[in-house]
Coordinates of C-alpha atoms in Angstrom, one line a residue:
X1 CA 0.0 0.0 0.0
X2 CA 1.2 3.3 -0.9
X3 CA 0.2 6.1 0.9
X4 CA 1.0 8.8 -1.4
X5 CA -2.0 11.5 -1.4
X6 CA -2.0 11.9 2.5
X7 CA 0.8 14.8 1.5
X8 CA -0.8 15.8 -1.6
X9 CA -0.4 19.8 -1.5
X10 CA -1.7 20.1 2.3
X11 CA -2.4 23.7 3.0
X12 CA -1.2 24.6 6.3
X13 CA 0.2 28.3 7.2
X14 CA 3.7 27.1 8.7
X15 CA 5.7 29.7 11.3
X16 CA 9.5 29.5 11.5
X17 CA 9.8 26.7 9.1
X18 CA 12.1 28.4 5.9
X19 CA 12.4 24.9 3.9
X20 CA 13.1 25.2 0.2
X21 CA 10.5 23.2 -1.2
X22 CA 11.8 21.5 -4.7
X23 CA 9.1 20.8 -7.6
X24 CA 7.8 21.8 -10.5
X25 CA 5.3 24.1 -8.5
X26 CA 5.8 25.7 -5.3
X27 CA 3.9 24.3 -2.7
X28 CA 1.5 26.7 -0.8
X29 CA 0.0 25.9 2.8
X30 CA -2.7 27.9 4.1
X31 CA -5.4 25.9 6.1
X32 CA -5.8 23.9 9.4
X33 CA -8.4 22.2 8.0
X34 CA -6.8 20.0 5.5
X35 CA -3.9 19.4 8.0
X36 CA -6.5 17.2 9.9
X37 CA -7.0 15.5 7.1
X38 CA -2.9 15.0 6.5
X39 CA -2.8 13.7 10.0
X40 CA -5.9 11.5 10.0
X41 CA -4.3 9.8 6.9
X42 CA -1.3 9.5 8.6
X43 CA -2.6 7.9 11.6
X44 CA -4.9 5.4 9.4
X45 CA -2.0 4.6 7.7
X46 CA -0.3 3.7 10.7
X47 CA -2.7 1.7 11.9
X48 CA -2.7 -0.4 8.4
X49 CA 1.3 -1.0 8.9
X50 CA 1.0 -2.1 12.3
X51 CA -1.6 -4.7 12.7
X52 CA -1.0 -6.7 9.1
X53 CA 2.1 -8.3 8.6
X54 CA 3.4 -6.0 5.5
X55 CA 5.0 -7.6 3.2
X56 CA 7.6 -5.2 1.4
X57 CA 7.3 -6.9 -1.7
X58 CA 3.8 -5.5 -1.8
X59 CA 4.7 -2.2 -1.1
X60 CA 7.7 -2.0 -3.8
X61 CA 4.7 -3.4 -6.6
X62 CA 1.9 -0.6 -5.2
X63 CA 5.1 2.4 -5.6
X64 CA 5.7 0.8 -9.0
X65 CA 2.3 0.0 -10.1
X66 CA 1.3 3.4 -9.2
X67 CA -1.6 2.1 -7.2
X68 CA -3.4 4.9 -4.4
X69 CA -5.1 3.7 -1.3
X70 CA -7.2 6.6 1.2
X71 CA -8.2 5.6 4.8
X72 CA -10.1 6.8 7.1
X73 CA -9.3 7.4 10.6
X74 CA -12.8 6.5 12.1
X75 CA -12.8 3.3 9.9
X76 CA -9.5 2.2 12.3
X77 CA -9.5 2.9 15.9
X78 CA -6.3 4.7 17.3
X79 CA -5.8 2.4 20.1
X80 CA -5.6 -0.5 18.2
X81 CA -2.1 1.2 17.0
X82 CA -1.0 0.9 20.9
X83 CA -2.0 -2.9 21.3
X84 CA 0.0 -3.4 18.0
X85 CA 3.0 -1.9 19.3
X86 CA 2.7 -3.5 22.5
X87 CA 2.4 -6.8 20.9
X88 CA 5.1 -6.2 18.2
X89 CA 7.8 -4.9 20.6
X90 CA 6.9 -6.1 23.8
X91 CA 7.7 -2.8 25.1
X92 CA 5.0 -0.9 27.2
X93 CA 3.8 1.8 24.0
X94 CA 0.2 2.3 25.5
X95 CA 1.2 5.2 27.7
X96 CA 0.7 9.0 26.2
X97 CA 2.9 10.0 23.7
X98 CA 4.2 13.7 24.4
X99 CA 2.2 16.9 22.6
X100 CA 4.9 17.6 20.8
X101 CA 5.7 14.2 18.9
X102 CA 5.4 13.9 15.6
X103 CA 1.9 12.3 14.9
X104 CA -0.1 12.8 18.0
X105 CA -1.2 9.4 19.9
X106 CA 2.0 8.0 18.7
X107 CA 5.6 7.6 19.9
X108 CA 7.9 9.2 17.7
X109 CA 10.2 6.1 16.8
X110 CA 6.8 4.7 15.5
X111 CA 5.8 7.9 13.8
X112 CA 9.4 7.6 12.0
X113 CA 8.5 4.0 11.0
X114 CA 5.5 5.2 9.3
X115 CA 6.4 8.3 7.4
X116 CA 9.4 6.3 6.3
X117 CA 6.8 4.5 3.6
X118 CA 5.5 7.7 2.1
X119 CA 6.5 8.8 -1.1
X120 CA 9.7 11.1 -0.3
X121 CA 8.7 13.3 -3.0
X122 CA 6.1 14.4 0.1
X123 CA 9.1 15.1 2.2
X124 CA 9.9 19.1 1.3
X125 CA 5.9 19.3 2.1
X126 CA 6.3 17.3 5.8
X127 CA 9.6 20.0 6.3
X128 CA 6.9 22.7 5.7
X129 CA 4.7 21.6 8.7
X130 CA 7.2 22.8 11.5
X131 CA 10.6 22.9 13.3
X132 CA 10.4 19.1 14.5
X133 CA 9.2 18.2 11.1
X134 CA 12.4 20.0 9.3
X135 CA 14.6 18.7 11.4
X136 CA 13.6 15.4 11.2
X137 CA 13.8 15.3 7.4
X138 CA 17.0 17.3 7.5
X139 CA 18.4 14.6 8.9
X140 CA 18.7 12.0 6.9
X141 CA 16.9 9.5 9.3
X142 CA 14.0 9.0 7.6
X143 CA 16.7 7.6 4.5
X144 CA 18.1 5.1 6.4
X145 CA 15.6 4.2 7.7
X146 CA 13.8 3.3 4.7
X147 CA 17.3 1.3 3.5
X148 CA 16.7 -0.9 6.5
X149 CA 12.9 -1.4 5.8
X150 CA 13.9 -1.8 2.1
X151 CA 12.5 0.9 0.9
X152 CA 13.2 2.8 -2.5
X153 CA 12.1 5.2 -4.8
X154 CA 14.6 5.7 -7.9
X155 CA 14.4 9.2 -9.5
X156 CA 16.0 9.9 -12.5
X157 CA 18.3 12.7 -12.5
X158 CA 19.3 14.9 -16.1
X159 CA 21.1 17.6 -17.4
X160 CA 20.3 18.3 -21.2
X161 CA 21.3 21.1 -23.5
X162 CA 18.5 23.4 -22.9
X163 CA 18.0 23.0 -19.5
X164 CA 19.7 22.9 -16.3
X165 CA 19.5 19.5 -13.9
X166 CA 16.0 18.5 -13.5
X167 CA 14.7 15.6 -11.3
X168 CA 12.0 12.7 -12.4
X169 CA 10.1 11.3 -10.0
X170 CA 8.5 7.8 -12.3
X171 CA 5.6 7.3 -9.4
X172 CA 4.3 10.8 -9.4
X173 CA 5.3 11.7 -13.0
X174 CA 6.9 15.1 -12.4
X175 CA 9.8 16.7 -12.8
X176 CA 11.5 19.1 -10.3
X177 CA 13.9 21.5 -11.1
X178 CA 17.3 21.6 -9.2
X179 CA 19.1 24.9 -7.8
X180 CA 21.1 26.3 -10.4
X181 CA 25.1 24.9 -9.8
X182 CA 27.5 28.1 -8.8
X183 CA 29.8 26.5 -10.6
X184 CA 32.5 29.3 -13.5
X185 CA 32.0 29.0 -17.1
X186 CA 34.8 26.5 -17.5
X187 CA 32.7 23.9 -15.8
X188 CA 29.5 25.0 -17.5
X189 CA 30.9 23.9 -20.7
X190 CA 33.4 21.4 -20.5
X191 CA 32.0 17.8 -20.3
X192 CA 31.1 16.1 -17.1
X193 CA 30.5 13.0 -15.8
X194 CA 27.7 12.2 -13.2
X195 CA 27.1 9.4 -10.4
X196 CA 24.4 8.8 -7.3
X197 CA 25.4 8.0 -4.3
X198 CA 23.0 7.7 -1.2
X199 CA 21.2 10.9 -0.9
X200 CA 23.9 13.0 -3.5
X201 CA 24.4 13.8 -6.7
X202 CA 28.3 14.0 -7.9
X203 CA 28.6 16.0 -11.2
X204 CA 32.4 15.8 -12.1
X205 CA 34.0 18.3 -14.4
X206 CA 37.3 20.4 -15.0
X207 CA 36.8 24.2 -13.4
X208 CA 39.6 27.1 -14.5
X209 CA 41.5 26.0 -11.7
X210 CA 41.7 21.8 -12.5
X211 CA 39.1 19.2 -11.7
X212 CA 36.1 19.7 -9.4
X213 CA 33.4 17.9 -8.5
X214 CA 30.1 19.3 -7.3
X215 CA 27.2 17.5 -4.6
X216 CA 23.7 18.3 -4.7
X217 CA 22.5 17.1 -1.7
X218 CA 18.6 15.7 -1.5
X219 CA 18.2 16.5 2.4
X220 CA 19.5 20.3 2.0
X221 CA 18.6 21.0 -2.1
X222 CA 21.6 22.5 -2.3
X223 CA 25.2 22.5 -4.6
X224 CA 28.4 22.1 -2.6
X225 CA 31.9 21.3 -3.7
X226 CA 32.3 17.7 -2.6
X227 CA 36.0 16.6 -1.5
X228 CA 38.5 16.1 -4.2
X229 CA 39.4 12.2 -5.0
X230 CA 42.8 11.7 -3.8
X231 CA 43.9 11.5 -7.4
X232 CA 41.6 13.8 -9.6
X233 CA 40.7 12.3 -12.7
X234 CA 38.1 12.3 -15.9
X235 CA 36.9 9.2 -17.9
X236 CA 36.8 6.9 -15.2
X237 CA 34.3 4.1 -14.7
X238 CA 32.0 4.4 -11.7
X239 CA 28.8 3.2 -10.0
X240 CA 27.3 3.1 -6.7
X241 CA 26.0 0.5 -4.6
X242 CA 23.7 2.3 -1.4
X243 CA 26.5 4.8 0.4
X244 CA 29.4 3.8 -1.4
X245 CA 30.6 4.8 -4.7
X246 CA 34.0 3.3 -6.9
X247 CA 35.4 5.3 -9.4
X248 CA 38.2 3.4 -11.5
X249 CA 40.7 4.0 -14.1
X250 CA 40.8 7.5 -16.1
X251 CA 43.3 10.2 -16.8
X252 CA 44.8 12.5 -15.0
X253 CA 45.4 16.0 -15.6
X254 CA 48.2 15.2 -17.8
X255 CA 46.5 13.2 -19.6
X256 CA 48.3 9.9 -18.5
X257 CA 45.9 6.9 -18.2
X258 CA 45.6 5.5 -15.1
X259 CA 45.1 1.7 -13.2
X260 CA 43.9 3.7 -9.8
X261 CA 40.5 3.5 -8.2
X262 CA 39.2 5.1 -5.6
X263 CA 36.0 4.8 -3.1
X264 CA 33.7 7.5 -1.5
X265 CA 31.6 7.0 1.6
X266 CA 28.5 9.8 1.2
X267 CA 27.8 9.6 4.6
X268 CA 31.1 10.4 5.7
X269 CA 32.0 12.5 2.7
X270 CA 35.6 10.9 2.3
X271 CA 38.1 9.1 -0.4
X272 CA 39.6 5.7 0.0
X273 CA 42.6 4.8 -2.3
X274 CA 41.7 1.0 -4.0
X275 CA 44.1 -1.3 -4.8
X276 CA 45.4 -0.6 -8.7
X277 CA 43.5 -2.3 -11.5
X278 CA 45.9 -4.9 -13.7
X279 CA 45.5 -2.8 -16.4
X280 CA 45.4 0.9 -17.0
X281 CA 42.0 1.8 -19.0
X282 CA 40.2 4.8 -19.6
X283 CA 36.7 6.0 -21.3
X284 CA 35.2 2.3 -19.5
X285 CA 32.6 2.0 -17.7
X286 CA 32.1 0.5 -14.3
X287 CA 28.5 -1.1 -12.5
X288 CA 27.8 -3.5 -9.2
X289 CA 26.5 -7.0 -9.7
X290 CA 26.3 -10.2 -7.2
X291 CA 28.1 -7.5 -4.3
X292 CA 31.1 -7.2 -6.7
X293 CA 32.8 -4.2 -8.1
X294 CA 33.1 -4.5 -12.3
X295 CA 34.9 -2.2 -15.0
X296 CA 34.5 -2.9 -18.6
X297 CA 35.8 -1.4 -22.0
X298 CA 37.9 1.3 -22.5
X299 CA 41.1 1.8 -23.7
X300 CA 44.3 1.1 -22.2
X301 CA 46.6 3.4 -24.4
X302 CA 45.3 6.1 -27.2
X303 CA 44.6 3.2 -29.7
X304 CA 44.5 0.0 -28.0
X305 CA 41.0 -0.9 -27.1
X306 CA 39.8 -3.6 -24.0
X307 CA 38.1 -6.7 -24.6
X308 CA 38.6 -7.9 -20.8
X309 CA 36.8 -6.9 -17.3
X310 CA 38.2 -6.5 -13.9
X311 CA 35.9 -7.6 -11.0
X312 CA 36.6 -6.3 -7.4
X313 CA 35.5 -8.0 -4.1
X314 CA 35.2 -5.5 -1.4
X315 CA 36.1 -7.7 1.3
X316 CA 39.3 -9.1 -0.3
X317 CA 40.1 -5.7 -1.5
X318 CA 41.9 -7.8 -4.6
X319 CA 41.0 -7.5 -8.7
X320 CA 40.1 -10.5 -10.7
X321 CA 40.5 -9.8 -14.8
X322 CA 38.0 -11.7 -16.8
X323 CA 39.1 -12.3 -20.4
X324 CA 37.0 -11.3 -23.1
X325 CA 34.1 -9.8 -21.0
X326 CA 32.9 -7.0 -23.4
X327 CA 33.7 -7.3 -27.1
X328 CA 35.8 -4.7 -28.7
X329 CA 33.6 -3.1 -31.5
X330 CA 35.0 -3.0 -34.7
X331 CA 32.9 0.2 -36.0
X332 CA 34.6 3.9 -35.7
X333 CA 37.5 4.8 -34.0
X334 CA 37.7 3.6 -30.6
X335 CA 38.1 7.3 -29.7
X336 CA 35.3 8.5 -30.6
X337 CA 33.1 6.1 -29.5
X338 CA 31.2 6.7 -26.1
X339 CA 32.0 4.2 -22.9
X340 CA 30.1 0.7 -22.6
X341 CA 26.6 1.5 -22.2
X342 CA 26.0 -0.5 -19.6
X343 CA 23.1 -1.5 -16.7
X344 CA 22.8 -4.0 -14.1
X345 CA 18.6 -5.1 -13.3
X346 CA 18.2 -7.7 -10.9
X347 CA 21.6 -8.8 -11.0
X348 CA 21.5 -9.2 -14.7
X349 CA 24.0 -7.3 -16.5
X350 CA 22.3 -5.8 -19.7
X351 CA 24.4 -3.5 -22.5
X352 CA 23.2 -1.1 -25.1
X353 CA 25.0 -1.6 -28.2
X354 CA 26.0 1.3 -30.3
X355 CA 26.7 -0.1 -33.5
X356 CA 23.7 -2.1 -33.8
X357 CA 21.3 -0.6 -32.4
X358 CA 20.3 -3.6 -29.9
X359 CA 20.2 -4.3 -26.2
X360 CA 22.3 -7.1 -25.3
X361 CA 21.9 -9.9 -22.7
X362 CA 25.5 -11.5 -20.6
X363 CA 25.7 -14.8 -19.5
X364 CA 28.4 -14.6 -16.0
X365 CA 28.1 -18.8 -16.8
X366 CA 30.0 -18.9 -20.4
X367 CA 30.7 -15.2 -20.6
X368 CA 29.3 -14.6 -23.8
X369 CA 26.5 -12.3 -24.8
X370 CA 23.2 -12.4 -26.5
X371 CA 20.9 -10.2 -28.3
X372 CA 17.2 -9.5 -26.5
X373 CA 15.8 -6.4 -28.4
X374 CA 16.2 -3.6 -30.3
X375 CA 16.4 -0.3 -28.9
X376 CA 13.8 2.3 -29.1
X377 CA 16.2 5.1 -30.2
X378 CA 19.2 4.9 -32.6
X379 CA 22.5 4.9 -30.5
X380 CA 24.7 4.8 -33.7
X381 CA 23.9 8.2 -35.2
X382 CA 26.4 9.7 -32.4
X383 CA 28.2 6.8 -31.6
X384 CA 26.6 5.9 -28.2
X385 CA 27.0 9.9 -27.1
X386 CA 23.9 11.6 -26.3
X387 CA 22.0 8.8 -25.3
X388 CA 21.3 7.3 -21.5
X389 CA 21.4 3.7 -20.6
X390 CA 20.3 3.4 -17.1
X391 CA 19.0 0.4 -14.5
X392 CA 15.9 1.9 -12.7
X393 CA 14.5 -0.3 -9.8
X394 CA 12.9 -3.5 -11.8
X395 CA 13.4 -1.9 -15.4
X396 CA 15.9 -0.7 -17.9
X397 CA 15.5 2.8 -19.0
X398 CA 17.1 4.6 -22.1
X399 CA 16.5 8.1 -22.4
X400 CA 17.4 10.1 -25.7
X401 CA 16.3 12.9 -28.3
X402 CA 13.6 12.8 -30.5
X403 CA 13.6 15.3 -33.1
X404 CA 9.7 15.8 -34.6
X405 CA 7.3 18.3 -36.4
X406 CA 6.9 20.1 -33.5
X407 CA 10.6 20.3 -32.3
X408 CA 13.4 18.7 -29.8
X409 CA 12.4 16.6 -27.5
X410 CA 13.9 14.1 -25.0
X411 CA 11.8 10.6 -24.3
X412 CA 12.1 8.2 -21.2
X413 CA 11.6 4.7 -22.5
X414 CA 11.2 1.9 -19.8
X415 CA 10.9 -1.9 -20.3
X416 CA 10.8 -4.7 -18.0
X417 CA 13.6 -7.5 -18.7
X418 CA 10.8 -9.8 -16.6
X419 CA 8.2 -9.4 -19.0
X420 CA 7.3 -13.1 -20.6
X421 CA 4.5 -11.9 -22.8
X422 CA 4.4 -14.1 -25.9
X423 CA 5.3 -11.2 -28.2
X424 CA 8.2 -9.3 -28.3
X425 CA 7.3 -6.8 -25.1
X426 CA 7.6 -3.0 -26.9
X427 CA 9.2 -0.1 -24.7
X428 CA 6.9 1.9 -22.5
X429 CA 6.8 5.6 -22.7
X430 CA 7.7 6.6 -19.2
X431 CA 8.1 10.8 -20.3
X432 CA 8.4 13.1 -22.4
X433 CA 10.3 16.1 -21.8
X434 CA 9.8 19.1 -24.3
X435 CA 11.9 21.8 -25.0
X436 CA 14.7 19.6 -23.6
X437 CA 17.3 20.0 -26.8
X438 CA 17.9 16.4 -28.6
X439 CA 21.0 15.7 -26.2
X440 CA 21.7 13.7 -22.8
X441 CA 24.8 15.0 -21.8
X442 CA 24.1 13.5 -18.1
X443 CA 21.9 11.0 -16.4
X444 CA 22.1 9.7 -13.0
X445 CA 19.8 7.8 -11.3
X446 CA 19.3 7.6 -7.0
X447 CA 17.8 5.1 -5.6
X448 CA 16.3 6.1 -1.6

């Protein structure tokens, strides 16, 4: 069950609360009266959570399936939320919960348990409601506590040619403009490379002064300058898995391609040096599968182009190279080609060719690769530039330009790898984003 019109634009005049709400529209409060109705909601939903056994599965297919479910307080009696609690924990919950907690008639660790399922789009609007509210958001909590209840939302996250970064929320369909990066010309211009990690977004590029690397943070909406990896670098491959991130291989200022990799811890905001790779590589590309670490591609001097993989285990801290992992295409120069497009579903590691035109199936048992479909835009036309290639929850998503009648635009496609219809499943429209240029130059996506 999803309870994700219990926040839906609540109008509720808020004193000493200065939250920057992000969305597409500003959200105005001005009325106790639908307040009651936000906290009724909230206390039915409660009440739902704690006396069924929920089965997170459930919840993940109502988020994704987009379905909406209202309660009524009066249909669920608040004191059956105590005798719940009791029961669940063992712990002595009946007493009164303080006037100022959270959700009134409720302790706060519970109330954090419960808001912890809404849609965290609703979370600028619950930061709106008061101090306690904003601080509790703020936080971060409410983030990990949703990775320990398994739950996550996965926004997609874009920067296109005629528009700064922009956020997708899939569930609610809307898009949410980010603060504009205060980051000098040089960097405005000069190509980037992106990565989520935990609640940030890391948008690497090369300022007047050398490389920098920007943060917007989710819990403050803000740009930062995030610390500098220990040895700067562009081209790299990189992915994330929950509040780490590895970046591997690249070149350095010089130019000089490198075998280091590195890993960032969001949550402390710090750089680990890695063990060295076997082989220098740059322009590669880099994704988690099965708990392991994996780069793929690249080149490991200015012609000679990588057909193996390196796979590293976290608790060994040691690389494995696998031998012939991704084929070396055969079509343009290697330079100009874009890195392995490359995305990891359910443990299934899934590529998007660029000469072809065809999304591409491995098999970690014989370490070959097979063709599933095609792709619903052409990746050739700029040689795999331009053109997104993500894993988001459950499906794969590409994201390019469309150029029709009416102008640029840029279309999310989604399809489900799960799908066993009898005909070839097509791609779903997820979005379409007009007046977007033709152009992906970045695409992240944060799961939370």
């Amino acid at each position: 069950m999803v309870f994700r019109e219990a926040f839906k634009e609540p109008k509720v005049m808020v004193e000493d609360s200065d939250y920057d709400c992000i969305g597409s529209d500003k959200l105005q409060m001005s009325s106790d009266e639908n307040f009651g109705f936000f906290e009724n909601n909230l206390q039915s939903l409660a009440c739902i959570l704690l006396s069924r056994n929920v089965n997170p599965n459930f919840m993940e297919n109502c988020f994704l399936g987009r379905q909406m479910f209202g309660f009524d307080l009066n249909q669920v009696l608040l004191k059956d939320i105590k005798t719940v609690v009791l029961n669940r924990s063992g712990e002595n919950h009946g007493r009164q919960a303080s006037d100022d907690s959270l959700l009134p008639g409720l302790h706060d660790d519970t109330a954090s348990d419960i808001l912890a399922w809404g849609c965290r789009s609703d979370y600028p609007n619950l930061a709106c409601i008061n101090k306690k509210f904003k601080a509790l958001i703020g936080s971060g909590y409410l983030y990990k506590l949703r990775r320990r209840l398994g739950v996550i939302e996965h926004w997609v996250y874009l920067a296109c040619i005629l528009m700064p970064w922009e956020a997708f929320d899939p569930v609610r369909q809307r898009w949410m403009q980010l603060p504009r990066m205060p980051c000098d010309d040089c960097f405005t211009y000069a190509d980037k490379e992106s990565l989520a990690v935990g609640t940030q977004l890391l948008v690497f590029g090369r300022e007047l002064s050398g490389f920098a690397i920007w943060m917007y943070n989710l819990l403050s909406h803000d740009w930062t300058r995030c610390t500098p990896m220990s040895l700067p670098r562009c081209l790299f491959g990189s992915s994330s898995f929950g509040e780490i991130a590895i970046v591997a291989g690249g070149s350095d200022k010089n130019g000089c391609i490198l075998r280091s990799a590195e890993l960032y811890n969001s949550e402390l905001g710090v750089w680990e040096s890695l063990p060295d790779m076997s082989l220098p590589r740059k322009l590669c590309s880099g994704f988690f599968m099965d708990g392991m670490f994996y780069v793929v591609g690249g080149m490991s001097t200015q012609t000679e182009c990588l057909s193996c993989g390196e796979e590293y285990n976290l608790e060994t801290r040691t690389w494995r190279r696998i031998e012939n992992m991704y084929p070396v295409s055969t079509v343009g120069h290697p330079a100009m080609r874009s890195p392995p497009l490359v995305a990891v579903v359910n443990n299934q590691l899934y590529s998007a060719d660029q000469a072809t035109n065809e999304v591409k199936r491995y098999n970690k048992t014989n370490n070959t690769w097979s063709i599933v479909k095609r792709l619903p835009v052409r990746a050739d036309s700029s040689n795999g530039w331009g053109l997104a290639f993500k894993a988001c929850g459950r499906k794969l998503l590409v994201i390019g330009g469309h150029r029709g009648p009416e102008g640029e635009v840029i279309v999310l496609h989604s399809w489900d790898p799960q799908d066993t219809s009898m005909n070839e499943p097509e791609w779903d429209v997820l979005a379409v984003k007009e007046r977007a240029g033709a152009f992906v130059y970045n695409c992240a996506v944060m799961g939370c």
